mmCIF file of C-alpha atoms and ligand atoms in Angstrom:
data_model
loop_
_atom_site.group_PDB
_atom_site.id
_atom_site.type_symbol
_atom_site.label_atom_id
_atom_site.label_comp_id
_atom_site.label_asym_id
_atom_site.label_seq_id
_atom_site.Cartn_x
_atom_site.Cartn_y
_atom_site.Cartn_z
ATOM 1 C CA MET B 1 66.864 97.420 98.477
ATOM 2 C CA THR B 2 70.475 97.426 97.014
ATOM 3 C CA ALA B 3 73.306 96.106 98.810
ATOM 4 C CA LEU B 4 74.879 98.813 100.490
ATOM 5 C CA ALA B 5 71.796 101.302 100.896
ATOM 6 C CA GLY B 6 72.595 103.752 103.654
ATOM 7 C CA ARG B 7 76.370 103.307 103.589
ATOM 8 C CA THR B 8 79.194 105.695 102.724
ATOM 9 C CA ALA B 9 82.254 104.595 101.105
ATOM 10 C CA LEU B 10 85.611 106.732 100.404
ATOM 11 C CA VAL B 11 87.635 105.489 97.701
ATOM 12 C CA THR B 12 91.207 107.293 97.239
ATOM 13 C CA GLY B 13 91.984 107.745 93.444
ATOM 14 C CA GLY B 14 88.799 107.743 92.410
ATOM 15 C CA SER B 15 88.563 109.493 89.233
ATOM 16 C CA ARG B 16 90.494 107.203 86.961
ATOM 17 C CA GLY B 17 91.227 103.655 86.600
ATOM 18 C CA ILE B 18 90.524 101.044 89.138
ATOM 19 C CA GLY B 19 89.481 103.551 91.361
ATOM 20 C CA ARG B 20 86.582 104.889 89.448
ATOM 21 C CA GLY B 21 85.452 101.307 88.551
ATOM 22 C CA VAL B 22 85.384 100.685 92.154
ATOM 23 C CA CYS B 23 83.450 104.149 92.692
ATOM 24 C CA GLU B 24 80.676 103.272 90.332
ATOM 25 C CA ARG B 25 80.212 99.737 91.648
ATOM 26 C CA LEU B 26 79.724 100.775 95.223
ATOM 27 C CA ALA B 27 77.476 103.569 94.102
ATOM 28 C CA ALA B 28 75.573 100.992 92.158
ATOM 29 C CA ASP B 29 75.471 99.222 95.459
ATOM 30 C CA GLY B 30 73.582 102.115 97.129
ATOM 31 C CA ALA B 31 76.313 103.636 98.760
ATOM 32 C CA LEU B 32 77.329 107.433 98.949
ATOM 33 C CA VAL B 33 80.705 107.638 97.613
ATOM 34 C CA ALA B 34 83.514 110.058 98.252
ATOM 35 C CA VAL B 35 85.296 110.074 94.894
ATOM 36 C CA HIS B 36 88.897 111.606 96.089
ATOM 37 C CA TYR B 37 91.191 112.610 93.358
ATOM 38 C CA GLY B 38 94.529 114.371 92.902
ATOM 39 C CA SER B 39 94.696 117.358 90.688
ATOM 40 C CA ASP B 40 92.134 116.366 87.757
ATOM 41 C CA ASP B 41 88.862 118.339 88.330
ATOM 42 C CA VAL B 42 87.507 116.930 85.102
ATOM 43 C CA ALA B 43 88.080 113.487 85.557
ATOM 44 C CA ALA B 44 86.402 113.387 88.769
ATOM 45 C CA GLY B 45 83.749 115.179 87.996
ATOM 46 C CA GLN B 46 82.941 112.712 85.188
ATOM 47 C CA VAL B 47 83.001 110.204 87.875
ATOM 48 C CA VAL B 48 80.499 111.679 89.939
ATOM 49 C CA ALA B 49 78.180 112.919 86.959
ATOM 50 C CA ALA B 50 78.162 108.924 85.815
ATOM 51 C CA ILE B 51 77.223 108.104 89.196
ATOM 52 C CA GLU B 52 74.278 110.678 89.401
ATOM 53 C CA ALA B 53 73.187 109.666 85.749
ATOM 54 C CA ALA B 54 72.915 106.042 86.774
ATOM 55 C CA GLY B 55 71.012 107.065 89.995
ATOM 56 C CA GLY B 56 73.474 106.999 92.222
ATOM 57 C CA GLN B 57 74.990 109.514 94.690
ATOM 58 C CA ALA B 58 78.697 110.952 94.857
ATOM 59 C CA PHE B 59 80.771 113.654 95.714
ATOM 60 C CA ALA B 60 84.301 114.397 94.867
ATOM 61 C CA ILE B 61 87.318 115.325 97.042
ATOM 62 C CA ARG B 62 90.643 116.881 96.047
ATOM 63 C CA ALA B 63 93.516 116.401 98.031
ATOM 64 C CA GLU B 64 97.014 116.028 97.303
ATOM 65 C CA LEU B 65 98.604 112.259 98.937
ATOM 66 C CA GLY B 66 102.136 112.194 100.103
ATOM 67 C CA VAL B 67 102.297 115.747 101.427
ATOM 68 C CA ASP B 68 101.919 117.044 105.251
ATOM 69 C CA GLY B 69 98.526 117.087 106.477
ATOM 70 C CA ASP B 70 96.918 114.844 103.358
ATOM 71 C CA ALA B 71 94.866 112.741 105.796
ATOM 72 C CA ASP B 72 93.381 115.543 107.610
ATOM 73 C CA THR B 73 92.536 117.310 104.544
ATOM 74 C CA VAL B 74 90.870 114.486 103.226
ATOM 75 C CA ILE B 75 89.103 113.660 106.297
ATOM 76 C CA ARG B 76 87.734 117.355 106.720
ATOM 77 C CA ARG B 77 86.781 117.394 103.137
ATOM 78 C CA LEU B 78 84.902 113.986 103.298
ATOM 79 C CA GLU B 79 83.155 115.142 106.872
ATOM 80 C CA GLU B 80 82.079 118.098 104.784
ATOM 81 C CA GLY B 81 80.611 116.258 102.101
ATOM 82 C CA LEU B 82 78.522 113.714 103.888
ATOM 83 C CA ARG B 83 76.863 116.259 106.281
ATOM 84 C CA ALA B 84 76.015 118.160 102.897
ATOM 85 C CA TYR B 85 74.239 115.007 102.077
ATOM 86 C CA GLY B 86 72.562 114.934 105.696
ATOM 87 C CA GLY B 87 74.762 112.572 107.005
ATOM 88 C CA THR B 88 75.739 112.052 110.350
ATOM 89 C CA GLY B 89 79.946 111.880 108.929
ATOM 90 C CA ARG B 90 79.725 108.315 109.791
ATOM 91 C CA LEU B 91 82.038 106.432 107.101
ATOM 92 C CA ASP B 92 81.577 102.702 106.556
ATOM 93 C CA ILE B 93 83.893 101.674 103.633
ATOM 94 C CA LEU B 94 87.457 102.921 102.823
ATOM 95 C CA VAL B 95 89.110 101.869 99.845
ATOM 96 C CA ASN B 96 92.805 102.885 99.708
ATOM 97 C CA ASN B 97 93.258 102.909 95.980
ATOM 98 C CA ALA B 98 95.400 105.568 94.774
ATOM 99 C CA ALA B 99 99.310 104.792 94.491
ATOM 100 C CA LEU B 100 102.288 105.868 92.167
ATOM 101 C CA ALA B 101 103.149 103.026 90.320
ATOM 102 C CA ASP B 102 106.676 104.528 89.074
ATOM 103 C CA SER B 103 109.354 102.880 90.649
ATOM 104 C CA GLY B 104 112.085 104.707 89.421
ATOM 105 C CA GLY B 105 113.752 102.001 87.136
ATOM 106 C CA GLY B 106 114.635 99.613 90.143
ATOM 107 C CA ILE B 107 117.552 99.950 92.517
ATOM 108 C CA GLY B 108 120.035 101.029 90.238
ATOM 109 C CA ASN B 109 118.013 104.111 89.116
ATOM 110 C CA GLU B 110 116.390 104.732 92.543
ATOM 111 C CA THR B 111 117.010 108.294 94.084
ATOM 112 C CA PRO B 112 116.341 108.858 97.633
ATOM 113 C CA GLU B 113 113.831 111.640 97.002
ATOM 114 C CA GLY B 114 112.163 109.392 94.420
ATOM 115 C CA PHE B 115 112.228 106.433 97.181
ATOM 116 C CA ASP B 116 110.611 108.685 99.849
ATOM 117 C CA ARG B 117 107.706 110.097 97.593
ATOM 118 C CA ILE B 118 106.532 106.413 96.611
ATOM 119 C CA PHE B 119 106.469 105.479 99.980
ATOM 120 C CA ALA B 120 104.637 108.751 101.005
ATOM 121 C CA VAL B 121 102.197 108.178 98.759
ATOM 122 C CA ASN B 122 101.726 104.506 98.803
ATOM 123 C CA VAL B 123 102.391 103.785 102.589
ATOM 124 C CA ARG B 124 102.345 106.931 104.774
ATOM 125 C CA ALA B 125 99.273 108.554 103.296
ATOM 126 C CA PRO B 126 96.879 105.357 103.474
ATOM 127 C CA TYR B 127 98.460 104.425 106.824
ATOM 128 C CA PHE B 128 97.387 108.197 108.256
ATOM 129 C CA LEU B 129 94.377 107.991 106.337
ATOM 130 C CA ILE B 130 93.046 104.821 108.292
ATOM 131 C CA GLN B 131 93.969 106.169 111.422
ATOM 132 C CA LYS B 132 91.737 109.252 110.933
ATOM 133 C CA ALA B 133 89.274 107.535 109.498
ATOM 134 C CA LEU B 134 88.825 104.819 112.329
ATOM 135 C CA PRO B 135 86.905 107.383 114.817
ATOM 136 C CA LEU B 136 84.375 107.901 111.502
ATOM 137 C CA MET B 137 83.616 104.246 111.205
ATOM 138 C CA GLY B 138 80.983 102.342 112.539
ATOM 139 C CA ASP B 139 81.075 98.983 114.111
ATOM 140 C CA GLY B 140 81.082 96.522 111.007
ATOM 141 C CA GLY B 141 83.271 99.029 108.822
ATOM 142 C CA ARG B 142 85.494 98.012 106.001
ATOM 143 C CA ILE B 143 88.699 98.962 104.997
ATOM 144 C CA ILE B 144 89.879 97.819 101.594
ATOM 145 C CA ASN B 145 93.565 98.059 100.220
ATOM 146 C CA ILE B 146 94.284 98.230 96.603
ATOM 147 C CA GLY B 147 97.556 96.076 96.622
ATOM 148 C CA SER B 148 99.730 94.409 93.869
ATOM 149 C CA GLY B 149 100.328 90.968 92.416
ATOM 150 C CA VAL B 150 104.117 92.498 92.206
ATOM 151 C CA THR B 151 104.466 91.296 96.485
ATOM 152 C CA ARG B 152 104.184 87.859 94.721
ATOM 153 C CA ILE B 153 105.819 88.330 91.246
ATOM 154 C CA ALA B 154 109.527 90.103 91.202
ATOM 155 C CA LEU B 155 109.141 92.294 88.256
ATOM 156 C CA PRO B 156 112.238 93.860 87.062
ATOM 157 C CA GLY B 157 112.085 97.656 87.635
ATOM 158 C CA GLU B 158 109.307 97.276 90.368
ATOM 159 C CA LEU B 159 111.502 97.045 93.298
ATOM 160 C CA ALA B 160 110.425 100.090 95.438
ATOM 161 C CA TYR B 161 106.881 99.688 94.315
ATOM 162 C CA ALA B 162 106.826 96.447 95.433
ATOM 163 C CA MET B 163 108.001 97.508 98.673
ATOM 164 C CA THR B 164 105.231 99.859 99.433
ATOM 165 C CA LYS B 165 102.721 97.433 98.223
ATOM 166 C CA GLY B 166 104.345 94.724 100.586
ATOM 167 C CA ALA B 167 103.935 97.182 103.679
ATOM 168 C CA MET B 168 100.612 97.356 103.052
ATOM 169 C CA GLU B 169 99.766 93.792 103.159
ATOM 170 C CA ILE B 170 101.450 93.952 106.654
ATOM 171 C CA LEU B 171 99.607 96.802 107.897
ATOM 172 C CA THR B 172 96.421 94.833 106.557
ATOM 173 C CA ARG B 173 97.479 91.446 108.317
ATOM 174 C CA ASN B 174 98.404 93.401 111.550
ATOM 175 C CA LEU B 175 95.728 96.085 111.764
ATOM 176 C CA ALA B 176 92.728 93.102 111.692
ATOM 177 C CA ASN B 177 93.702 92.030 115.145
ATOM 178 C CA GLU B 178 93.049 95.816 116.597
ATOM 179 C CA VAL B 179 90.007 96.443 114.548
ATOM 180 C CA GLY B 180 88.197 92.987 114.701
ATOM 181 C CA SER B 181 86.873 93.693 118.108
ATOM 182 C CA ARG B 182 84.413 96.202 116.537
ATOM 183 C CA GLY B 183 83.420 93.798 113.626
ATOM 184 C CA ILE B 184 85.458 96.208 111.028
ATOM 185 C CA THR B 185 87.237 93.970 108.693
ATOM 186 C CA ILE B 186 90.312 94.946 106.756
ATOM 187 C CA ASN B 187 91.996 93.217 103.051
ATOM 188 C CA THR B 188 94.154 93.829 100.432
ATOM 189 C CA VAL B 189 93.018 93.105 97.126
ATOM 190 C CA ALA B 190 96.097 92.629 94.822
ATOM 191 C CA PRO B 191 95.517 93.161 91.079
ATOM 192 C CA GLY B 192 97.354 91.905 88.489
ATOM 193 C CA PRO B 193 97.747 93.681 84.855
ATOM 194 C CA THR B 194 94.898 95.871 84.269
ATOM 195 C CA ARG B 195 93.909 97.624 81.168
ATOM 196 C CA THR B 196 93.050 101.177 82.375
ATOM 197 C CA ASP B 197 93.648 104.661 80.747
ATOM 198 C CA ARG B 198 97.175 105.031 82.318
ATOM 199 C CA THR B 199 98.203 101.337 81.098
ATOM 200 C CA ALA B 200 96.253 101.290 77.922
ATOM 201 C CA HIS B 201 99.157 103.418 75.782
ATOM 202 C CA PHE B 202 101.258 100.439 76.435
ATOM 203 C CA MET B 203 98.718 97.149 77.146
ATOM 204 C CA ASP B 204 97.195 97.998 73.726
ATOM 205 C CA LEU B 205 100.390 97.448 71.898
ATOM 206 C CA PRO B 206 99.654 93.726 70.538
ATOM 207 C CA GLU B 207 103.329 92.601 71.171
ATOM 208 C CA VAL B 208 102.604 93.565 75.062
ATOM 209 C CA GLY B 209 98.995 92.493 74.896
ATOM 210 C CA ALA B 210 99.844 89.173 73.760
ATOM 211 C CA MET B 211 103.091 88.706 76.144
ATOM 212 C CA VAL B 212 101.072 89.549 79.447
ATOM 213 C CA ALA B 213 97.891 87.552 78.497
ATOM 214 C CA ALA B 214 100.263 84.365 77.810
ATOM 215 C CA GLY B 215 101.249 84.641 81.415
ATOM 216 C CA GLN B 216 97.730 84.818 82.506
ATOM 217 C CA ALA B 217 96.038 81.690 83.486
ATOM 218 C CA ILE B 218 92.650 83.481 82.614
ATOM 219 C CA GLU B 219 94.423 84.696 79.441
ATOM 220 C CA ARG B 220 93.416 88.337 78.899
ATOM 221 C CA LEU B 221 94.122 91.746 80.685
ATOM 222 C CA GLY B 222 92.043 92.750 83.922
ATOM 223 C CA THR B 223 89.841 95.301 83.671
ATOM 224 C CA PRO B 224 88.812 97.890 86.610
ATOM 225 C CA GLN B 225 85.496 95.842 86.986
ATOM 226 C CA ASP B 226 87.104 92.703 87.480
ATOM 227 C CA ILE B 227 88.691 94.344 90.682
ATOM 228 C CA ALA B 228 85.758 96.327 91.559
ATOM 229 C CA ASP B 229 83.387 93.307 91.886
ATOM 230 C CA VAL B 230 85.836 91.599 94.511
ATOM 231 C CA VAL B 231 85.422 94.914 96.416
ATOM 232 C CA HIS B 232 81.740 95.278 96.239
ATOM 233 C CA PHE B 233 82.053 91.666 97.574
ATOM 234 C CA LEU B 234 84.408 92.676 100.685
ATOM 235 C CA ALA B 235 82.489 95.748 101.480
ATOM 236 C CA GLY B 236 79.073 94.175 101.668
ATOM 237 C CA ASP B 237 77.431 91.920 104.536
ATOM 238 C CA ALA B 238 78.774 88.710 102.491
ATOM 239 C CA GLY B 239 82.294 89.671 103.280
ATOM 240 C CA ARG B 240 82.056 90.123 107.092
ATOM 241 C CA TRP B 241 83.958 86.858 108.106
ATOM 242 C CA ILE B 242 86.996 87.862 105.664
ATOM 243 C CA THR B 243 89.570 89.995 107.273
ATOM 244 C CA ALA B 244 93.336 90.214 107.150
ATOM 245 C CA ASN B 245 93.966 88.530 103.724
ATOM 246 C CA VAL B 246 95.676 89.091 100.782
ATOM 247 C CA ILE B 247 92.968 88.347 97.930
ATOM 248 C CA ASP B 248 94.875 87.388 94.527
ATOM 249 C CA ALA B 249 92.789 89.303 91.948
ATOM 250 C CA THR B 250 95.386 89.047 88.939
ATOM 251 C CA GLY B 251 93.494 86.478 87.062
ATOM 252 C CA GLY B 252 96.229 84.077 88.002
ATOM 253 C CA SER B 253 99.489 85.841 86.840
ATOM 254 C CA TYR B 254 102.507 83.834 86.585
ATOM 255 C CA LEU B 255 101.607 80.538 88.231
ATOM 256 C CA GLY B 256 104.465 78.799 86.319
HETATM 257 P P1 NDP T 301 95.570 105.353 88.039
HETATM 258 O O1 NDP T 301 97.004 105.825 87.748
HETATM 259 O O2 NDP T 301 94.548 105.307 86.704
HETATM 260 O O3 NDP T 301 94.965 106.398 88.968
HETATM 261 C C1 NDP T 301 95.362 106.992 89.987
HETATM 262 C C2 NDP T 301 94.483 107.677 90.864
HETATM 263 O O4 NDP T 301 94.882 108.086 91.973
HETATM 264 C C3 NDP T 301 94.086 108.949 90.276
HETATM 265 O O5 NDP T 301 92.672 109.113 90.664
HETATM 266 C C4 NDP T 301 94.879 109.983 91.053
HETATM 267 O O6 NDP T 301 94.365 111.383 90.489
HETATM 268 C C5 NDP T 301 94.792 109.340 91.986
HETATM 269 N N1 NDP T 301 96.521 110.002 92.646
HETATM 270 C C6 NDP T 301 97.710 109.207 92.092
HETATM 271 N N2 NDP T 301 98.872 109.880 92.905
HETATM 272 C C7 NDP T 301 97.963 110.719 93.647
HETATM 273 C C8 NDP T 301 98.504 111.527 94.916
HETATM 274 N N3 NDP T 301 99.837 111.822 94.906
HETATM 275 N N4 NDP T 301 97.514 112.395 95.715
HETATM 276 C C9 NDP T 301 96.388 112.306 95.285
HETATM 277 N N5 NDP T 301 95.759 111.639 94.342
HETATM 278 C C10 NDP T 301 96.886 110.652 93.755
HETATM 279 O O7 NDP T 301 95.666 104.057 89.190
HETATM 280 P P2 NDP T 301 95.343 102.390 88.437
HETATM 281 O O8 NDP T 301 94.221 102.536 88.283
HETATM 282 O O9 NDP T 301 96.031 101.861 87.560
HETATM 283 O O10 NDP T 301 95.883 101.897 89.767
HETATM 284 C C11 NDP T 301 94.855 101.901 90.864
HETATM 285 C C12 NDP T 301 95.402 100.664 92.088
HETATM 286 O O11 NDP T 301 95.922 99.758 91.433
HETATM 287 C C13 NDP T 301 96.749 101.529 92.465
HETATM 288 O O12 NDP T 301 97.239 100.791 93.712
HETATM 289 C C14 NDP T 301 97.636 100.732 91.941
HETATM 290 O O13 NDP T 301 98.891 100.460 92.592
HETATM 291 C C15 NDP T 301 97.319 99.439 91.652
HETATM 292 N N6 NDP T 301 97.101 98.367 90.504
HETATM 293 C C16 NDP T 301 96.962 98.702 89.464
HETATM 294 C C17 NDP T 301 97.634 97.897 88.154
HETATM 295 C C18 NDP T 301 97.158 98.325 86.571
HETATM 296 O O14 NDP T 301 97.648 97.423 85.821
HETATM 297 N N7 NDP T 301 96.742 99.195 86.648
HETATM 298 C C19 NDP T 301 98.179 96.452 88.723
HETATM 299 C C20 NDP T 301 98.323 96.328 90.035
HETATM 300 C C21 NDP T 301 97.879 96.811 91.240
HETATM 301 P P3 NDP T 301 94.555 112.290 89.658
HETATM 302 O O15 NDP T 301 94.556 111.774 88.484
HETATM 303 O O16 NDP T 301 93.830 113.722 90.006
HETATM 304 O O17 NDP T 301 96.030 113.074 90.073
#
């Protein structure tokens, strides 16, 4: 039997990049995966099709995050999808992955509107998604937030983005105490530079790739699979005793 057989997972931003890698990994482990996305129906459909072609189960949930009612929309569509597969509506694994990476260029260029938007997508949306998902979660559930190495490394121009990821680290630590009595764990996995369809256009430039790799202990860019394997570990039974942590999954970025 596969490790997550009979379990359910919701992955926000599951249609591309790291989120896609996480969806495919959890589905390969046997979970029924809800692939959340914002607007790209084709990309989400491709993830569901790839999972089904590999023998897994998945369905897509379209919902814009960062707008009023976003968490309610996701949860409503999640419950509809789970019931369509004959489930009870129980959610075992929530992966908060979707995020905006645009920091508006740093404090010199940021606008109040841009600042509010990145906090609405990266902090407010996962906060209320967790609030509304907790009643659906069985004992022993898993909440996994995708953070970023930028909370450890002060990159120019990434200030507001780094602040949103820092807020999620505080949420991770504080909420662990509240949900721990139910055996629910909550952790943040912090990737470093990861080659995805969003980042490939600049990470594939030889000078950029070489510069990034030179700052890595493991001298290469990360892949979505590198991150998905960490999520797989935390989501499974082997991760039951790990909570309130930020797991650095940067491959050793800028260790000095
Ligand atoms: P991508 O930009 O490739 O994918 C973003 C996903 O999130 C898509 O599924 C997209 O759906 C969805 N999404 C984005 N904004 C919204 C929104 N407002 N409402 C609903 N859905 C939305 O992400 P990455 O794979 O690059 O990053 C994934 C996570 O990893 C993020 O949390 C990021 O901060 C973190 N990270 C990434 C690094 C990297 O180098 N790639 C490094 C460190 C951390 P759609 O396309 O349909 O809009």
